[in-house]
Short mmCIF file of C-alpha atoms in Angstrom, two decimals:
data_model
loop_
_atom_site.label_atom_id
_atom_site.label_comp_id
_atom_site.label_asym_id
_atom_site.label_seq_id
_atom_site.Cartn_x
_atom_site.Cartn_y
_atom_site.Cartn_z
CA GLU A 7 34.21 -12.17 -22.74
CA TYR A 8 31.02 -14.14 -22.14
CA ALA A 9 28.57 -11.31 -22.93
CA GLN A 10 27.37 -12.99 -26.13
CA GLY A 11 27.46 -9.88 -28.28
CA THR A 12 25.94 -7.38 -25.80
CA ARG A 13 27.44 -3.93 -25.47
CA ILE A 14 28.90 -2.34 -22.36
CA ARG A 15 26.31 -0.44 -20.29
CA GLU A 16 23.52 -2.03 -22.36
CA ARG A 17 20.32 -2.30 -20.32
CA TYR A 18 18.96 -5.78 -19.81
CA TYR A 19 15.43 -4.48 -19.23
CA PHE A 20 13.81 -1.11 -18.52
CA SER A 21 10.26 0.26 -18.52
CA GLU A 22 8.32 3.32 -17.43
CA SER A 23 4.66 3.51 -16.42
CA LYS A 24 2.32 6.37 -15.60
CA LYS A 25 -1.09 6.32 -13.93
CA SER A 26 -3.45 9.29 -13.57
CA ASP A 27 -6.53 9.04 -11.37
CA PHE A 28 -9.34 11.59 -10.97
CA SER A 29 -12.32 10.97 -8.69
CA GLN A 30 -15.41 12.73 -7.43
CA TYR A 31 -17.54 11.61 -4.50
CA LEU A 32 -21.05 12.61 -3.42
CA LYS A 33 -22.98 11.45 -0.37
CA THR A 34 -26.40 12.27 1.00
CA GLU A 35 -28.29 11.04 4.06
CA TYR A 36 -31.82 11.56 5.26
CA SER A 37 -33.24 10.56 8.65
CA TRP A 38 -36.87 10.39 9.60
CA ALA A 39 -38.13 8.95 12.90
CA LYS A 40 -36.51 5.51 13.20
CA TRP A 41 -35.45 5.31 9.54
CA THR A 42 -32.27 6.47 7.81
CA LEU A 43 -31.79 6.57 4.04
CA TYR A 44 -28.44 7.16 2.40
CA ALA A 45 -26.94 7.23 -1.06
CA ASP A 46 -23.33 7.47 -2.26
CA PHE A 47 -21.96 8.04 -5.74
CA GLN A 48 -18.35 7.87 -6.88
CA MET A 49 -16.97 8.63 -10.32
CA ARG A 50 -13.42 7.63 -11.24
CA ALA A 51 -11.64 8.51 -14.47
CA LEU A 52 -8.14 7.16 -14.91
CA SER A 53 -5.55 6.53 -17.54
CA TYR A 54 -2.69 4.05 -17.41
CA SER A 55 0.24 3.85 -19.79
CA GLY A 56 3.52 1.97 -19.82
CA LYS A 57 6.17 0.89 -22.27
CA GLY A 58 9.54 -0.79 -22.25
CA LEU A 59 11.00 -4.25 -21.85
CA ASP A 60 10.36 -6.69 -18.99
CA ASN A 61 13.06 -8.87 -17.42
CA ASP A 62 11.88 -11.88 -19.44
CA GLN A 63 12.50 -9.81 -22.58
CA ARG A 64 8.80 -9.41 -23.35
CA ALA A 65 7.67 -6.00 -24.60
CA ILE A 66 5.56 -3.89 -22.22
CA LEU A 67 2.92 -1.78 -23.96
CA ILE A 68 0.04 -0.46 -21.85
CA ASP A 69 -2.39 2.24 -23.01
CA GLU A 70 -5.73 2.05 -21.20
CA ASN A 71 -8.41 4.57 -20.15
CA TYR A 72 -11.24 3.79 -17.73
CA LEU A 73 -14.38 5.55 -16.50
CA PHE A 74 -15.99 3.93 -13.44
CA LEU A 75 -19.37 4.89 -11.95
CA ASN A 76 -19.87 3.40 -8.46
CA PRO A 77 -23.29 4.00 -6.85
CA LYS A 78 -24.36 2.79 -3.41
CA GLY A 79 -27.61 3.10 -1.52
CA GLY A 80 -29.18 1.74 1.62
CA VAL A 81 -31.73 2.01 4.38
CA SER A 82 -31.48 1.32 8.11
CA LEU A 83 -34.12 0.97 10.81
CA ARG A 84 -33.52 1.43 14.53
CA PRO A 85 -36.78 0.36 16.26
CA ASN A 86 -35.20 0.85 19.70
CA GLN A 87 -31.85 1.57 21.37
CA ASN A 88 -30.78 -2.08 21.27
CA ASN A 89 -31.54 -3.14 17.69
CA GLN A 90 -30.68 -1.96 14.21
CA PHE A 91 -31.51 -3.47 10.82
CA TYR A 92 -30.04 -2.42 7.48
CA LEU A 93 -30.11 -3.19 3.77
CA SER A 94 -27.60 -1.92 1.21
CA LEU A 95 -26.97 -2.26 -2.53
CA ALA A 96 -23.76 -1.20 -4.24
CA GLN A 97 -21.88 -1.30 -7.52
CA ALA A 98 -18.08 -1.25 -7.49
CA SER A 99 -15.42 -1.47 -10.17
CA ARG A 100 -11.64 -1.67 -10.22
CA GLU A 101 -8.89 -1.56 -12.80
CA PRO A 102 -6.18 -4.22 -13.23
CA VAL A 103 -2.85 -3.52 -11.52
CA ARG A 104 0.48 -3.25 -13.33
CA SER A 105 1.46 -6.89 -12.76
CA ASP A 106 -1.82 -8.04 -14.33
CA PHE A 107 -0.76 -6.38 -17.59
CA ILE A 108 2.88 -7.46 -17.47
CA ASP A 109 2.23 -11.09 -16.57
CA ALA A 110 -0.75 -11.59 -18.89
CA PRO A 111 -0.21 -14.21 -21.63
CA GLU A 112 0.65 -12.89 -25.07
CA GLY A 113 -2.37 -11.23 -26.73
CA LEU A 114 -4.62 -11.49 -23.65
CA ALA A 115 -5.01 -8.09 -21.94
CA PRO A 116 -6.62 -8.05 -18.47
CA LYS A 117 -10.06 -6.48 -18.10
CA PRO A 118 -11.40 -4.33 -15.25
CA GLU A 119 -13.58 -6.16 -12.72
CA PHE A 120 -17.11 -5.17 -11.71
CA LEU A 121 -18.97 -6.10 -8.53
CA THR A 122 -22.64 -5.88 -7.55
CA ASN A 123 -23.01 -6.29 -3.79
CA ALA A 124 -26.16 -6.71 -1.65
CA GLU A 125 -26.12 -6.94 2.16
CA LEU A 126 -28.79 -7.45 4.79
CA GLY A 127 -27.88 -7.14 8.45
CA TRP A 128 -28.99 -6.99 12.04
CA GLY A 129 -27.13 -5.63 15.04
CA ARG A 130 -28.11 -5.90 18.69
CA SER A 131 -26.40 -4.31 21.69
CA GLY A 132 -26.83 -4.91 25.41
CA ASN A 133 -25.03 -5.00 28.72
CA VAL A 134 -24.08 -8.68 28.49
CA LEU A 135 -24.45 -9.55 24.80
CA ASN A 136 -23.61 -7.63 21.62
CA PHE A 137 -24.45 -9.37 18.38
CA SER A 138 -24.28 -8.71 14.64
CA ALA A 139 -25.33 -10.77 11.63
CA ASN A 140 -24.74 -9.93 8.00
CA VAL A 141 -25.91 -11.79 4.89
CA PHE A 142 -24.11 -10.87 1.67
CA LEU A 143 -24.25 -11.62 -2.04
CA MET A 144 -21.34 -10.49 -4.22
CA SER A 145 -21.80 -11.01 -7.95
CA TYR A 146 -18.74 -10.37 -10.14
CA LYS A 147 -18.15 -9.75 -13.80
CA ASP A 148 -14.56 -10.37 -14.97
CA GLN A 149 -13.29 -10.83 -11.41
CA LEU A 150 -9.49 -10.97 -11.22
CA VAL A 151 -8.74 -14.14 -9.26
CA LEU A 152 -5.50 -15.81 -8.26
CA THR A 153 -4.56 -18.69 -10.54
CA GLY A 154 -2.31 -20.35 -7.98
CA GLU A 155 0.71 -19.79 -10.20
CA LEU A 156 3.72 -17.53 -9.70
CA ASN A 157 5.62 -15.43 -12.20
CA ASP A 158 9.39 -15.60 -12.72
CA VAL A 159 10.07 -13.50 -9.58
CA GLY A 160 7.61 -15.28 -7.30
CA SER A 161 4.62 -12.92 -7.43
CA SER A 162 1.11 -14.39 -7.67
CA LEU A 163 -0.63 -14.38 -11.05
CA ARG A 164 -4.25 -13.35 -11.59
CA THR A 165 -6.69 -13.81 -14.45
CA ASN A 166 -10.21 -12.64 -15.33
CA VAL A 167 -13.11 -15.05 -14.98
CA PRO A 168 -16.34 -13.99 -16.77
CA GLU A 169 -18.82 -14.82 -13.99
CA SER A 170 -18.26 -15.55 -10.30
CA TYR A 171 -19.92 -14.91 -6.97
CA ARG A 172 -19.52 -15.01 -3.21
CA VAL A 173 -22.55 -15.57 -0.98
CA GLY A 174 -22.62 -16.15 2.75
CA VAL A 175 -23.32 -15.02 6.29
CA GLU A 176 -21.10 -13.33 8.88
CA LEU A 177 -21.81 -13.63 12.61
CA SER A 178 -20.01 -11.93 15.48
CA PHE A 179 -20.64 -11.80 19.23
CA ASP A 180 -19.26 -9.82 22.15
CA ILE A 181 -20.23 -11.57 25.39
CA LEU A 182 -19.48 -10.18 28.87
CA PRO A 183 -20.46 -13.05 31.20
CA TYR A 184 -18.82 -11.69 34.36
CA LYS A 185 -16.91 -8.60 35.41
CA GLY A 186 -13.56 -8.53 33.59
CA PHE A 187 -14.22 -11.59 31.39
CA PHE A 188 -15.05 -11.39 27.70
CA ILE A 189 -15.79 -13.89 24.92
CA ARG A 190 -15.78 -12.70 21.29
CA PRO A 191 -16.57 -15.48 18.80
CA ASN A 192 -17.08 -14.92 15.07
CA LEU A 193 -18.06 -17.13 12.16
CA THR A 194 -18.19 -16.73 8.38
CA LEU A 195 -19.91 -19.31 6.19
CA SER A 196 -19.74 -18.75 2.44
CA GLN A 197 -19.81 -20.23 -1.03
CA ASN A 198 -17.25 -18.75 -3.44
CA LYS A 199 -17.78 -19.99 -6.99
CA ILE A 200 -16.70 -19.45 -10.58
CA ALA A 201 -19.38 -20.31 -13.12
CA ASN A 202 -18.11 -22.52 -15.96
CA PHE A 203 -14.38 -22.11 -15.35
CA THR A 204 -12.14 -22.89 -18.32
CA GLU A 205 -8.48 -23.41 -17.51
CA THR A 206 -6.02 -22.32 -20.17
CA VAL A 207 -2.50 -23.72 -20.00
CA TYR A 208 0.24 -21.69 -21.66
CA ASP A 209 3.81 -22.31 -22.66
CA TYR A 210 5.13 -19.06 -21.11
CA THR A 211 8.37 -19.18 -23.07
CA THR A 212 6.46 -18.34 -26.25
CA GLY A 213 3.00 -17.29 -25.05
CA PHE A 214 1.58 -20.14 -27.13
CA ASP A 215 -1.85 -21.50 -26.18
CA VAL A 216 -1.29 -25.14 -25.21
CA LEU A 217 -4.53 -26.54 -23.83
CA GLU A 218 -7.99 -25.53 -22.59
CA VAL A 219 -9.82 -27.59 -19.98
CA ASP A 220 -13.48 -27.00 -19.00
CA HIS A 221 -13.99 -27.61 -15.26
CA GLY A 222 -17.60 -26.44 -14.93
CA THR A 223 -18.51 -24.59 -11.71
CA THR A 224 -15.52 -24.47 -9.35
CA ASP A 225 -14.38 -22.88 -6.10
CA ILE A 226 -12.41 -19.63 -6.21
CA ALA A 227 -8.80 -20.18 -5.19
CA PHE A 228 -7.79 -19.29 -1.61
CA SER A 229 -11.43 -18.86 -0.56
CA PRO A 230 -12.35 -21.14 2.37
CA ASN A 231 -16.03 -21.82 2.95
CA ILE A 232 -15.61 -21.66 6.73
CA ILE A 233 -13.65 -19.16 8.83
CA ALA A 234 -14.19 -19.08 12.58
CA GLY A 235 -12.44 -17.40 15.46
CA ASN A 236 -12.72 -16.53 19.12
CA ALA A 237 -11.06 -14.28 21.68
CA PHE A 238 -11.45 -15.38 25.28
CA GLY A 239 -9.86 -13.23 27.95
CA TYR A 240 -9.82 -11.43 31.26
CA LYS A 241 -9.02 -7.81 32.03
CA THR A 242 -7.80 -7.14 35.54
CA ALA A 243 -8.48 -4.02 37.57
CA PHE A 244 -4.77 -3.09 37.54
CA GLY A 245 -4.40 -2.97 33.75
CA LEU A 246 -3.31 -6.49 32.73
CA THR A 247 -5.32 -8.22 29.98
CA VAL A 248 -4.77 -11.87 29.07
CA THR A 249 -6.38 -13.12 25.84
CA TRP A 250 -6.49 -16.53 24.18
CA PHE A 251 -7.11 -16.25 20.42
CA SER A 252 -8.36 -19.22 18.39
CA LYS A 253 -8.77 -19.39 14.62
CA TYR A 254 -10.13 -22.06 12.32
CA VAL A 255 -9.74 -21.85 8.53
CA GLY A 256 -11.44 -24.39 6.29
CA LEU A 257 -9.78 -26.07 3.34
CA GLN A 258 -8.72 -23.87 0.41
CA TYR A 259 -7.92 -24.75 -3.17
CA LEU A 260 -4.59 -23.57 -4.56
CA ASP A 261 -6.07 -22.79 -7.95
CA ASN A 262 -9.51 -22.48 -9.54
CA THR A 263 -9.92 -26.10 -10.66
CA SER A 264 -11.27 -27.50 -7.32
CA SER A 265 -8.77 -30.31 -7.69
CA SER A 266 -8.35 -32.44 -4.54
CA ASP A 267 -4.58 -32.75 -5.09
CA ARG A 268 -4.17 -28.95 -5.16
CA LEU A 269 -5.52 -27.77 -1.83
CA LEU A 270 -4.54 -26.53 1.62
CA ASP A 271 -6.00 -28.61 4.44
CA ALA A 272 -8.12 -26.94 7.10
CA TYR A 273 -6.19 -25.80 10.18
CA PHE A 274 -6.83 -24.61 13.73
CA VAL A 275 -4.32 -22.40 15.56
CA ASN A 276 -4.19 -20.62 18.90
CA ASP A 277 -2.32 -17.48 20.03
CA LEU A 278 -1.78 -16.10 23.53
CA SER A 279 -1.59 -12.38 24.24
CA PHE A 280 -0.59 -10.35 27.30
CA SER A 281 -1.26 -6.62 27.39
CA TYR A 282 -0.45 -4.28 30.26
CA ASP A 283 -1.57 -0.65 30.43
CA VAL A 284 0.54 1.51 32.72
CA PRO A 285 -0.65 4.86 34.09
CA PHE A 286 1.97 7.35 32.96
CA ARG A 287 2.13 11.02 33.58
CA HIS A 288 1.88 13.44 30.64
CA THR A 289 0.70 10.74 28.25
CA LYS A 290 -2.71 9.27 27.55
CA ARG A 291 -1.65 5.65 27.52
CA LEU A 292 1.49 3.50 27.82
CA SER A 293 1.02 -0.15 26.90
CA PHE A 294 3.28 -3.21 26.89
CA ASN A 295 2.26 -6.17 24.70
CA LEU A 296 3.48 -9.75 24.35
CA LEU A 297 2.05 -12.06 21.68
CA ILE A 298 2.90 -15.76 21.39
CA ASN A 299 1.82 -17.02 17.96
CA ASN A 300 0.75 -20.64 17.52
CA VAL A 301 1.26 -21.36 21.21
CA LEU A 302 0.34 -25.07 20.79
CA ASN A 303 2.91 -25.53 17.99
CA GLU A 304 0.38 -26.73 15.45
CA MET A 305 1.94 -27.71 12.11
CA TYR A 306 -0.10 -26.33 9.22
CA ALA A 307 0.14 -24.81 5.75
CA ALA A 308 -1.36 -21.33 5.48
CA ASN A 309 -0.27 -20.54 1.92
CA GLY A 310 1.12 -22.18 -1.17
CA TYR A 311 1.14 -22.25 -4.94
CA THR A 312 0.70 -24.63 -7.82
CA CYS A 313 2.62 -24.47 -11.07
CA LEU A 314 2.14 -25.98 -14.49
CA LEU A 315 5.36 -27.43 -15.88
CA TYR A 316 5.25 -27.57 -19.67
CA THR A 317 7.63 -29.99 -21.33
CA SER A 318 7.16 -30.76 -25.00
CA PRO A 319 5.76 -33.03 -26.33
CA SER A 320 3.77 -33.90 -23.16
CA PRO A 321 0.90 -31.37 -22.82
CA ARG A 322 1.24 -30.80 -19.10
CA ASP A 323 2.71 -31.96 -15.84
CA LEU A 324 1.47 -30.72 -12.51
CA SER A 325 3.60 -29.83 -9.52
CA THR A 326 2.25 -28.51 -6.24
CA SER A 327 4.07 -26.82 -3.39
CA ARG A 328 2.82 -25.84 0.04
CA MET A 329 4.27 -23.28 2.40
CA PRO A 330 4.11 -24.65 5.98
CA SER A 331 3.83 -22.55 9.10
CA SER A 332 4.60 -23.41 12.71
CA ALA A 333 5.50 -21.72 15.98
#
């Protein structure tokens, strides 16, 4: 009696989508003395279609075709058994996913993203110390980044930004100071930026463009500039391994505006692991594992979201929520 004019067995929302993907991959490698040259090439042709009605009563109409050409090439030098140097250049591309189409504001279709990646690295191996260093530059066109907002069912929203980049260095070590002991620290330092980010605020009930704000160069959401970790442990002769894991994550912004009132503070957590390998007949390995997460009961927020609350006639009101984590 309260159906407001709907008919029995009437569907509230329904849609169908179809994706076809065809790919070809070629790879060649040439070695001469201490040098190795390699080249990869991938071609992807895909079509994506969808139609129907979403649960917010917005029409779904997707009809897109893509052709992606992804080349990659590099060179490596091994001057001796303990050292290796390498350089690589690559182009990658990727189509939007279904939710990018469905959750896009009215009249704004998502674009595919393109990446140009350059890496320069050095690896060294030895009896006591293993080491690797990697410098990277990732330049994006139309990168799909998280906005910090959620749709009506709680999934994260993404949008294209015309120009963005990630540049940094990755370091990792494997140190064996004494029989049975190991130390495995790692560190990533990076800058993750959007060039000339313009924030567009929508009234999602109508898809109407409400406001545009120019923020200049900003940090990419959920992209900390510092990530560090370490595994310190001891492996006994009778199969028991005890490992203390530490992880530090620098501050992260919840959206792409680099606003100080929309961020996750840096946090440092520790885990404790026990692993026991048991010799067992007729099987290669039998292992028992116990992991205690956040053993020091550190209170921290590892994820969150920010939402724009539109209430006419005020142009915008900001509300931020953080998702805390503990032991």
